[in-house]
Tab-separated table of C-alpha atoms and ligand atoms in Angstrom:
chain	number	residue	atom	x	y	z
W	1	UNK	CA	4.378	13.356	33.038
W	2	UNK	CA	3.110	12.357	29.438
W	3	UNK	CA	-0.635	12.413	28.613
W	4	UNK	CA	-0.274	9.082	26.878
W	5	UNK	CA	2.340	6.197	26.493
W	6	UNK	CA	1.669	4.227	23.418
W	7	UNK	CA	2.894	0.742	23.367
W	8	UNK	CA	3.535	-0.336	19.689
W	9	UNK	CA	3.865	1.642	16.511
W	10	UNK	CA	1.833	-0.626	14.044
W	11	UNK	CA	-1.234	1.154	12.326
W	12	UNK	CA	-3.366	1.373	15.337
W	13	UNK	CA	-0.631	2.755	17.716
W	14	UNK	CA	0.852	5.171	15.117
W	15	UNK	CA	-2.685	6.426	14.206
W	16	UNK	CA	-3.642	6.936	17.754
W	17	UNK	CA	-0.431	8.941	18.320
W	18	UNK	CA	-0.891	11.026	15.458
W	19	UNK	CA	-4.510	11.731	16.235
W	20	UNK	CA	-3.852	12.535	19.905
W	21	UNK	CA	-0.805	14.847	19.083
W	22	UNK	CA	-3.032	16.682	16.642
W	23	UNK	CA	-5.278	17.455	19.614
W	24	UNK	CA	-2.435	18.920	21.481
W	25	UNK	CA	-1.746	15.651	23.715
W	26	UNK	CA	1.819	14.950	24.978
W	27	UNK	CA	2.278	11.496	23.482
W	28	UNK	CA	5.177	8.923	23.830
W	29	UNK	CA	5.314	5.816	21.417
W	30	UNK	CA	7.515	2.985	22.392
W	31	UNK	CA	8.021	0.333	19.787
W	32	UNK	CA	10.075	-2.838	20.313
W	33	UNK	CA	11.879	-3.301	17.156
W	34	UNK	CA	12.509	-1.362	13.746
W	35	UNK	CA	8.891	0.002	12.644
W	36	UNK	CA	7.248	-2.305	10.248
W	37	UNK	CA	9.328	-5.394	10.928
W	38	UNK	CA	9.129	-8.218	11.098
W	39	UNK	CA	6.459	-8.259	8.298
W	40	UNK	CA	3.336	-10.568	8.981
W	41	UNK	CA	0.468	-9.166	6.951
W	42	UNK	CA	-0.808	-9.143	3.417
W	43	UNK	CA	-1.313	-5.433	3.297
W	44	UNK	CA	-4.431	-6.047	1.278
W	45	UNK	CA	-6.714	-3.231	1.989
W	46	UNK	CA	-9.781	-1.171	0.943
W	47	UNK	CA	-9.078	2.123	-0.808
W	48	UNK	CA	-10.097	3.747	2.642
W	49	UNK	CA	-6.475	3.322	3.775
W	50	UNK	CA	-5.488	6.365	1.612
W	51	UNK	CA	-7.428	8.485	4.087
W	52	UNK	CA	-4.922	7.605	6.722
W	53	UNK	CA	-1.764	8.071	4.572
W	54	UNK	CA	0.211	11.362	3.717
W	55	UNK	CA	-0.327	12.024	0.012
W	56	UNK	CA	3.588	11.842	-0.689
W	57	UNK	CA	3.720	8.247	0.550
W	58	UNK	CA	1.000	6.922	-1.639
W	59	UNK	CA	3.135	6.137	-4.762
W	60	UNK	CA	5.760	4.268	-2.741
W	61	UNK	CA	3.280	2.233	-0.893
W	62	UNK	CA	0.967	1.386	-3.762
W	63	UNK	CA	1.513	-2.218	-5.436
W	64	UNK	CA	-1.675	-3.375	-7.237
W	65	UNK	CA	-5.210	-2.678	-8.030
W	66	UNK	CA	-7.644	-5.415	-7.115
W	67	UNK	CA	-11.127	-5.494	-8.770
W	68	UNK	CA	-12.485	-8.714	-7.291
W	69	UNK	CA	-12.025	-12.281	-5.936
W	70	UNK	CA	-12.420	-15.633	-7.427
W	71	UNK	CA	-13.751	-18.195	-4.751
W	72	UNK	CA	-12.631	-21.804	-5.272
W	73	UNK	CA	-14.193	-24.756	-3.354
W	74	UNK	CA	-10.889	-26.453	-3.797
W	75	UNK	CA	-7.388	-25.894	-4.856
W	76	UNK	CA	-6.007	-24.163	-7.854
W	77	UNK	CA	-7.014	-26.801	-10.271
W	78	UNK	CA	-10.739	-25.874	-9.533
W	79	UNK	CA	-12.588	-23.087	-11.300
W	80	UNK	CA	-13.290	-20.121	-9.165
W	81	UNK	CA	-16.507	-18.330	-9.118
W	82	UNK	CA	-15.837	-14.625	-9.605
W	83	UNK	CA	-17.206	-11.835	-7.454
W	84	UNK	CA	-16.248	-8.328	-8.748
W	85	UNK	CA	-16.846	-4.474	-9.298
W	86	UNK	CA	-16.227	-2.522	-12.423
W	87	UNK	CA	-14.214	-0.110	-10.318
W	88	UNK	CA	-11.126	-0.772	-8.003
W	89	UNK	CA	-12.059	-2.506	-4.643
W	90	UNK	CA	-8.633	-2.872	-2.953
W	91	UNK	CA	-5.041	-2.322	-3.185
W	92	UNK	CA	-2.162	-4.407	-2.365
W	93	UNK	CA	0.296	-2.121	-0.427
W	94	UNK	CA	3.642	-2.364	0.959
W	95	UNK	CA	2.784	-3.087	4.670
W	96	UNK	CA	6.261	-2.444	5.944
W	97	UNK	CA	6.324	1.091	4.258
W	98	UNK	CA	2.839	1.601	5.485
W	99	UNK	CA	3.832	1.434	9.036
W	100	UNK	CA	6.712	3.617	8.567
W	101	UNK	CA	4.757	6.302	6.896
W	102	UNK	CA	2.279	6.286	9.698
W	103	UNK	CA	4.794	6.637	12.359
W	104	UNK	CA	6.437	9.452	10.414
W	105	UNK	CA	3.066	11.193	10.367
W	106	UNK	CA	2.732	10.758	14.028
W	107	UNK	CA	6.184	12.205	14.551
W	108	UNK	CA	5.346	15.069	12.313
W	109	UNK	CA	2.229	15.706	14.363
W	110	UNK	CA	4.293	16.215	17.492
W	111	UNK	CA	4.510	12.486	19.119
W	112	UNK	CA	7.762	11.175	20.449
W	113	UNK	CA	8.216	8.068	18.469
W	114	UNK	CA	11.027	5.773	19.645
W	115	UNK	CA	11.815	2.415	18.177
W	116	UNK	CA	14.092	-0.314	19.647
W	117	UNK	CA	12.244	0.277	22.966
W	118	UNK	CA	10.533	-2.801	24.293
W	119	UNK	CA	8.057	-2.281	27.204
W	120	UNK	CA	8.463	-4.836	29.804
W	121	UNK	CA	6.165	-3.694	32.617
W	122	UNK	CA	3.098	-1.463	33.123
W	123	UNK	CA	1.631	-0.695	36.338
W	124	UNK	CA	-1.678	1.174	36.794
W	125	UNK	CA	-1.870	3.288	39.684
W	126	UNK	CA	-4.633	5.615	41.074
W	127	UNK	CA	-3.476	8.773	39.275
W	128	UNK	CA	-0.926	7.603	36.756
W	129	UNK	CA	0.486	4.714	35.039
W	130	UNK	CA	4.262	3.762	35.167
W	131	UNK	CA	5.669	1.990	32.078
W	132	UNK	CA	8.966	0.371	32.044
W	133	UNK	CA	10.712	-0.192	28.925
W	134	UNK	CA	14.313	-1.422	27.988
W	135	UNK	CA	16.131	0.391	24.833
W	136	UNK	CA	19.614	0.666	23.645
W	137	UNK	CA	20.661	2.867	26.435
W	138	UNK	CA	19.219	0.545	29.256
W	139	UNK	CA	16.026	0.586	31.145
W	140	UNK	CA	13.796	3.649	31.232
W	141	UNK	CA	10.709	4.203	33.546
W	142	UNK	CA	8.053	6.613	31.959
W	143	UNK	CA	4.966	8.204	33.860
W	144	UNK	CA	1.762	9.019	32.002
W	145	UNK	CA	-1.956	9.684	32.647
W	146	UNK	CA	-2.858	6.786	30.395
W	147	UNK	CA	-1.202	3.785	28.555
W	148	UNK	CA	-2.482	2.907	25.261
W	149	UNK	CA	-1.908	-0.969	24.381
W	150	UNK	CA	-1.353	-1.034	20.579
W	151	UNK	CA	1.079	-3.976	21.062
W	152	UNK	CA	-0.682	-6.347	18.786
W	153	UNK	CA	-2.467	-9.785	19.224
W	154	UNK	CA	-0.279	-10.995	22.234
W	155	UNK	CA	-0.494	-7.621	24.004
W	156	UNK	CA	1.614	-7.291	27.128
W	157	UNK	CA	-0.532	-4.142	28.102
W	158	UNK	CA	-3.683	-6.282	28.103
W	159	UNK	CA	-2.100	-8.778	30.331
W	160	UNK	CA	-0.344	-6.252	32.801
W	161	UNK	CA	-3.775	-4.371	33.081
W	162	UNK	CA	-5.560	-7.456	33.489
W	163	UNK	CA	-7.883	-7.068	30.524
W	164	UNK	CA	-9.653	-9.909	28.842
W	165	UNK	CA	-8.292	-11.767	25.682
W	166	UNK	CA	-10.078	-11.792	22.125
W	167	UNK	CA	-12.273	-14.670	21.680
W	168	UNK	CA	-10.126	-16.539	19.445
W	169	UNK	CA	-6.796	-16.425	17.571
W	170	UNK	CA	-5.850	-17.832	14.105
W	171	UNK	CA	-2.314	-18.769	12.943
W	172	UNK	CA	-1.599	-16.924	9.600
W	173	UNK	CA	1.332	-17.699	7.396
W	174	UNK	CA	2.432	-16.301	4.042
W	175	UNK	CA	5.157	-16.275	1.526
W	176	UNK	CA	6.252	-14.663	-1.566
W	177	UNK	CA	7.081	-15.444	-5.228
W	178	UNK	CA	9.039	-13.046	-7.085
W	179	UNK	CA	7.329	-13.475	-10.394
W	180	UNK	CA	5.750	-10.035	-11.227
W	181	UNK	CA	1.771	-10.327	-11.561
W	182	UNK	CA	-0.524	-7.357	-11.987
W	183	UNK	CA	-3.778	-9.307	-12.647
W	184	UNK	CA	-7.011	-7.826	-11.166
W	185	UNK	CA	-8.203	-10.696	-9.005
W	186	UNK	CA	-7.245	-12.471	-5.749
W	187	UNK	CA	-7.910	-16.136	-5.343
W	188	UNK	CA	-9.713	-17.447	-2.226
W	189	UNK	CA	-9.546	-21.306	-1.552
W	190	UNK	CA	-12.268	-22.610	0.951
W	191	UNK	CA	-9.854	-25.378	1.800
W	192	UNK	CA	-8.978	-24.665	5.392
W	193	UNK	CA	-11.313	-25.588	8.141
W	194	UNK	CA	-13.298	-22.414	9.272
W	195	UNK	CA	-11.006	-20.019	7.097
W	196	UNK	CA	-9.451	-20.019	3.780
W	197	UNK	CA	-6.046	-20.001	1.850
W	198	UNK	CA	-5.091	-17.078	-0.680
W	199	UNK	CA	-3.280	-15.890	-3.617
W	200	UNK	CA	-2.678	-12.090	-3.900
W	201	UNK	CA	-0.995	-10.604	-7.189
W	202	UNK	CA	1.181	-7.786	-5.994
W	203	UNK	CA	2.098	-6.171	-9.287
W	204	UNK	CA	6.068	-5.846	-9.707
W	205	UNK	CA	6.475	-7.225	-6.096
W	206	UNK	CA	5.457	-10.662	-7.082
W	207	UNK	CA	2.725	-12.829	-5.812
W	208	UNK	CA	1.888	-13.698	-2.276
W	209	UNK	CA	0.349	-17.042	-0.996
W	210	UNK	CA	-1.172	-17.483	2.489
W	211	UNK	CA	-3.552	-19.030	4.738
W	212	UNK	CA	-4.787	-18.979	8.294
W	213	UNK	CA	-6.194	-21.821	10.489
W	214	UNK	CA	-6.449	-22.851	14.111
W	215	UNK	CA	-2.950	-22.674	15.829
W	216	UNK	CA	-1.829	-26.336	15.973
W	217	UNK	CA	-3.840	-27.389	13.022
W	218	UNK	CA	-0.934	-28.365	10.787
W	219	UNK	CA	-0.603	-24.788	9.521
W	220	UNK	CA	2.660	-25.175	7.892
W	221	UNK	CA	1.866	-28.468	6.506
W	222	UNK	CA	-1.330	-27.057	4.979
W	223	UNK	CA	0.814	-24.130	3.629
W	224	UNK	CA	3.475	-26.513	2.048
W	225	UNK	CA	0.528	-28.315	0.307
W	226	UNK	CA	-0.855	-25.013	-1.053
W	227	UNK	CA	2.506	-23.978	-2.581
W	228	UNK	CA	2.934	-27.499	-4.101
W	229	UNK	CA	-0.534	-27.401	-5.601
W	230	UNK	CA	0.268	-23.983	-7.235
W	231	UNK	CA	3.693	-25.285	-8.113
W	232	UNK	CA	5.621	-22.503	-6.405
W	233	UNK	CA	8.776	-22.418	-4.255
W	234	UNK	CA	8.724	-19.429	-2.092
W	235	UNK	CA	11.976	-17.736	-0.858
W	236	UNK	CA	10.398	-15.502	1.803
W	237	UNK	CA	7.893	-16.890	4.592
W	238	UNK	CA	6.453	-15.293	7.672
W	239	UNK	CA	3.645	-15.720	10.032
W	240	UNK	CA	1.568	-14.201	12.860
W	241	UNK	CA	-1.516	-14.303	14.949
W	242	UNK	CA	-4.672	-13.137	14.227
W	243	UNK	CA	-7.280	-12.148	16.827
W	244	UNK	CA	-10.974	-12.843	15.960
W	245	UNK	CA	-13.776	-11.358	18.284
W	246	UNK	CA	-13.148	-8.396	20.516
W	247	UNK	CA	-13.487	-9.013	24.285
W	248	UNK	CA	-16.219	-7.421	26.284
W	249	UNK	CA	-13.883	-4.736	27.612
W	250	UNK	CA	-10.804	-2.927	26.079
W	251	UNK	CA	-10.440	-0.318	28.679
W	252	UNK	CA	-9.037	-0.564	32.315
W	253	UNK	CA	-8.640	2.284	35.050
W	254	UNK	CA	-5.987	4.351	33.051
W	255	UNK	CA	-5.550	1.894	30.060
W	256	UNK	CA	-6.926	1.277	26.681
W	257	UNK	CA	-6.331	-1.093	23.918
W	258	UNK	CA	-6.611	-0.392	20.220
W	259	UNK	CA	-6.079	-2.619	17.105
W	260	UNK	CA	-5.325	-6.223	17.277
W	261	UNK	CA	-4.678	-5.949	21.154
W	262	UNK	CA	-8.458	-5.195	21.163
W	263	UNK	CA	-9.433	-7.618	18.637
W	264	UNK	CA	-10.692	-5.089	16.256
W	265	UNK	CA	-10.421	-7.174	13.221
W	266	UNK	CA	-12.832	-8.483	10.532
W	267	UNK	CA	-13.887	-11.918	11.369
W	268	UNK	CA	-14.199	-13.012	7.765
W	269	UNK	CA	-10.801	-12.064	6.523
W	270	UNK	CA	-8.805	-11.387	9.703
W	271	UNK	CA	-7.914	-7.945	8.348
W	272	UNK	CA	-7.363	-5.374	11.076
W	273	UNK	CA	-5.517	-2.347	9.549
W	274	UNK	CA	-8.507	-0.129	8.901
W	275	UNK	CA	-10.547	-1.425	11.806
W	276	UNK	CA	-7.652	-0.571	14.194
W	277	UNK	CA	-7.158	2.793	12.838
W	278	UNK	CA	-10.837	3.820	12.980
W	279	UNK	CA	-10.801	2.560	16.603
W	280	UNK	CA	-7.699	4.613	17.252
W	281	UNK	CA	-9.301	7.656	15.923
W	282	UNK	CA	-12.180	7.267	18.305
W	283	UNK	CA	-9.883	6.661	21.114
W	284	UNK	CA	-8.034	9.892	20.521
W	285	UNK	CA	-11.087	11.929	20.052
W	286	UNK	CA	-13.066	10.608	23.070
W	287	UNK	CA	-10.448	9.949	25.771
W	288	UNK	CA	-9.437	12.796	27.921
W	289	UNK	CA	-6.329	11.673	29.890
W	290	UNK	CA	-7.290	13.606	32.830
W	291	UNK	CA	-10.599	11.877	33.137
W	292	UNK	CA	-10.569	8.166	33.161
W	293	UNK	CA	-14.441	8.146	33.043
W	294	UNK	CA	-14.081	9.193	29.386
W	295	UNK	CA	-12.784	5.685	28.602
W	296	UNK	CA	-16.285	4.509	28.524
W	297	UNK	CA	-17.034	7.021	25.707
W	298	UNK	CA	-14.220	5.407	23.694
W	299	UNK	CA	-15.817	1.988	24.279
W	300	UNK	CA	-19.284	3.118	23.198
W	301	UNK	CA	-17.800	5.099	20.083
W	302	UNK	CA	-15.810	2.334	18.551
W	303	UNK	CA	-18.448	-0.254	19.352
W	304	UNK	CA	-21.223	1.688	17.824
W	305	UNK	CA	-19.127	2.006	14.542
W	306	UNK	CA	-17.709	-1.467	14.281
W	307	UNK	CA	-19.972	-3.823	16.542
W	308	UNK	CA	-22.547	-4.497	13.789
W	309	UNK	CA	-20.029	-5.075	11.039
W	310	UNK	CA	-18.095	-7.408	13.301
W	311	UNK	CA	-21.263	-9.234	14.096
W	312	UNK	CA	-22.128	-9.643	10.412
W	313	UNK	CA	-18.451	-10.593	9.702
W	314	UNK	CA	-18.944	-13.522	12.012
W	315	UNK	CA	-22.075	-14.579	10.066
W	316	UNK	CA	-20.157	-14.277	6.684
W	317	UNK	CA	-17.440	-16.641	8.271
W	318	UNK	CA	-20.114	-19.329	8.894
W	319	UNK	CA	-20.245	-19.856	5.060
W	320	UNK	CA	-16.710	-21.158	5.102
W	321	UNK	CA	-18.037	-24.190	7.218
W	322	UNK	CA	-20.894	-25.142	4.939
W	323	UNK	CA	-20.744	-28.524	3.274
W	324	UNK	CA	-18.888	-28.161	-0.154
W	325	UNK	CA	-21.967	-28.865	-2.359
W	326	UNK	CA	-23.792	-26.047	-0.599
W	327	UNK	CA	-20.727	-23.631	-1.055
W	328	UNK	CA	-20.692	-24.523	-4.617
W	329	UNK	CA	-24.279	-24.122	-5.117
W	330	UNK	CA	-24.212	-20.720	-3.191
W	331	UNK	CA	-21.264	-19.298	-4.956
W	332	UNK	CA	-22.537	-20.188	-8.347
W	333	UNK	CA	-25.890	-18.438	-7.381
W	334	UNK	CA	-24.203	-15.327	-5.976
W	335	UNK	CA	-21.261	-14.860	-8.164
W	336	UNK	CA	-21.050	-11.932	-10.478
W	337	UNK	CA	-20.879	-8.075	-10.050
W	338	UNK	CA	-21.242	-6.865	-6.396
W	339	UNK	CA	-21.809	-3.579	-4.714
W	340	UNK	CA	-20.123	-4.498	-1.242
W	341	UNK	CA	-17.491	-2.476	0.598
W	342	UNK	CA	-14.820	-5.125	1.506
W	343	UNK	CA	-14.690	-3.581	5.169
W	344	UNK	CA	-18.552	-3.141	5.842
W	345	UNK	CA	-20.537	-6.400	5.376
W	346	UNK	CA	-23.637	-4.364	6.060
W	347	UNK	CA	-23.331	-2.834	2.644
W	348	UNK	CA	-24.712	-6.297	1.558
W	349	UNK	CA	-28.106	-5.197	2.866
W	350	UNK	CA	-28.181	-1.630	1.205
W	351	UNK	CA	-30.481	-1.198	-1.687
W	352	UNK	CA	-27.592	-1.051	-4.091
W	353	UNK	CA	-26.009	-4.264	-2.485
W	354	UNK	CA	-29.366	-6.098	-2.747
W	355	UNK	CA	-29.941	-4.932	-6.223
W	356	UNK	CA	-26.576	-6.270	-7.513
W	357	UNK	CA	-27.364	-9.392	-5.807
W	358	UNK	CA	-30.931	-10.132	-7.213
W	359	UNK	CA	-30.785	-8.286	-10.658
W	360	UNK	CA	-28.289	-10.705	-12.392
E	1	LIG	C1	-0.884	-13.530	7.676
E	1	LIG	C2	-1.607	-12.345	8.250
E	1	LIG	C3	-2.123	-11.525	7.055
E	1	LIG	C4	-2.802	-10.403	7.287
E	1	LIG	N1	-3.283	-9.704	6.274
E	1	LIG	C5	-4.073	-8.578	6.314
E	1	LIG	C6	-4.480	-7.702	5.297
E	1	LIG	O1	-4.250	-8.108	4.105
E	1	LIG	N2	-5.199	-6.673	5.665
E	1	LIG	C7	-5.404	-6.244	6.784
E	1	LIG	O2	-6.058	-5.209	7.075
E	1	LIG	N3	-5.009	-7.024	7.981
E	1	LIG	C8	-4.133	-8.072	7.768
E	1	LIG	N4	-3.694	-8.788	8.796
E	1	LIG	C9	-3.947	-8.220	10.072
E	1	LIG	C10	-3.070	-7.071	10.246
E	1	LIG	O3	-1.823	-7.409	10.132
E	1	LIG	C11	-3.307	-6.504	11.807
E	1	LIG	O4	-4.902	-6.352	12.105
E	1	LIG	C12	-2.900	-5.183	12.262
E	1	LIG	O5	-1.345	-5.234	11.872
E	1	LIG	C13	-3.049	-4.690	13.430
E	1	LIG	O6	-2.265	-3.492	13.613
E	1	LIG	P1	-1.934	-3.140	15.184
E	1	LIG	O7	-1.259	-1.828	15.090
E	1	LIG	O8	-3.098	-3.214	16.080
E	1	LIG	O9	-0.895	-4.254	15.588
E	1	LIG	P2	0.462	-4.545	14.944
E	1	LIG	O10	0.523	-4.280	13.401
E	1	LIG	O11	0.671	-6.095	15.403
E	1	LIG	O12	1.554	-3.737	15.604
E	1	LIG	C14	1.809	-3.936	17.193
E	1	LIG	C15	3.090	-3.221	17.270
E	1	LIG	O13	3.517	-3.253	18.767
E	1	LIG	C16	4.844	-3.770	18.928
E	1	LIG	N5	4.841	-4.447	20.084
E	1	LIG	C17	4.504	-5.477	20.656
E	1	LIG	N6	4.823	-5.874	21.956
E	1	LIG	C18	5.547	-4.557	22.260
E	1	LIG	C19	6.242	-4.136	23.518
E	1	LIG	N7	6.205	-5.056	24.582
E	1	LIG	N8	6.861	-3.009	23.541
E	1	LIG	C20	7.035	-2.209	22.364
E	1	LIG	N9	6.423	-2.643	21.241
E	1	LIG	C21	5.643	-3.753	21.104
E	1	LIG	C22	5.118	-4.736	17.646
E	1	LIG	O14	6.563	-4.734	17.353
E	1	LIG	C23	4.356	-4.137	16.642
E	1	LIG	O15	5.101	-3.204	15.950
E	1	LIG	C24	-3.040	-9.978	8.644
E	1	LIG	C25	-2.497	-10.583	9.669
E	1	LIG	C26	-1.603	-11.818	9.372
E	1	LIG	C27	-1.087	-12.585	10.487
């Protein structure tokens, strides 16, 4: 019997598998398709991402350095208010390559990572979990002490283990223009109800355009208009769901959720790569598969690191719904050099963060 069966080899599942295997656990990872595909993510991340990536993968994943963002209360024709640092804030990276590098690292640590295996059923019993998967050679049944649902926003594990859903889902859509662009700024357009549209320069890999909105709120029409306003015709488009607001519980009797399955994302950007991996590390450290009571320790640990940031992230997101004149005045007053970490809105309230805001 395995210690853990991990469903999904995205960043959260692969990171959990690596951390748990490093601790000597027997870990089986089942991924439904080719690792990293289909792409549905900008791969715009804080520099913290490099703590999780093996050194040798760094050069192949890096695309562009980002120093700041221009916030627009309107489309590309409006002047944006710049928020920036003198040093690099974030990177645009190859997201497909990231998943592959993280899965390789999990395999190197001793996890058994199998792609092309779709989990179709999960049964939690008193003393074990039984996971059914279909793969190239037919249907397999795996037994483990625990199952880890790292299977993204529409998690099958979450549903099978009767765990609650995240509070909200957004529908994100993005597309790529091949024209190289290595400028230092991303553009953010506060033109979408309760969220935003974006433009990310990706160096030699071109430019990405995207937006996220409530599902059903004319997401593709809005995206077409964004592309028209920028005067671009995109050859590659993709889309995915973004969960916002983790549910009250992400653990069951012998089950736990990590990453998007658990709604571990930043409410003000939808970014979940780093929160998911941080939570995965807590899970691997706290959960002893022989002792289901340790699942509570995982709940406590990840919430104590991320709960406050997520709460502040919700507060930041409220600003996207302010009346336009207030947004304009606020952006004008606050723009300039900042000292905020892009994953931690709490850094706004550090001495350095406040000094940067009031000292201009
Ligand atoms: C348009 C868009 C842009 C985004 N941009 C960013 C960004 O710039 N920065 C950022 O940090 N985040 C971004 N995100 C969010 C980010 O993509 C997610 O937070 C992140 O992928 C979550 O990782 P995960 O491992 O939890 O889930 P996922 O990456 O979704 O991985 C889940 C894995 O589970 C597999 N799976 C699902 N069901 C099964 C099954 N039944 N059996 C086996 N395998 C299964 C899937 O194939 C997938 O590989 C974006 C999201 C969207 C939609």
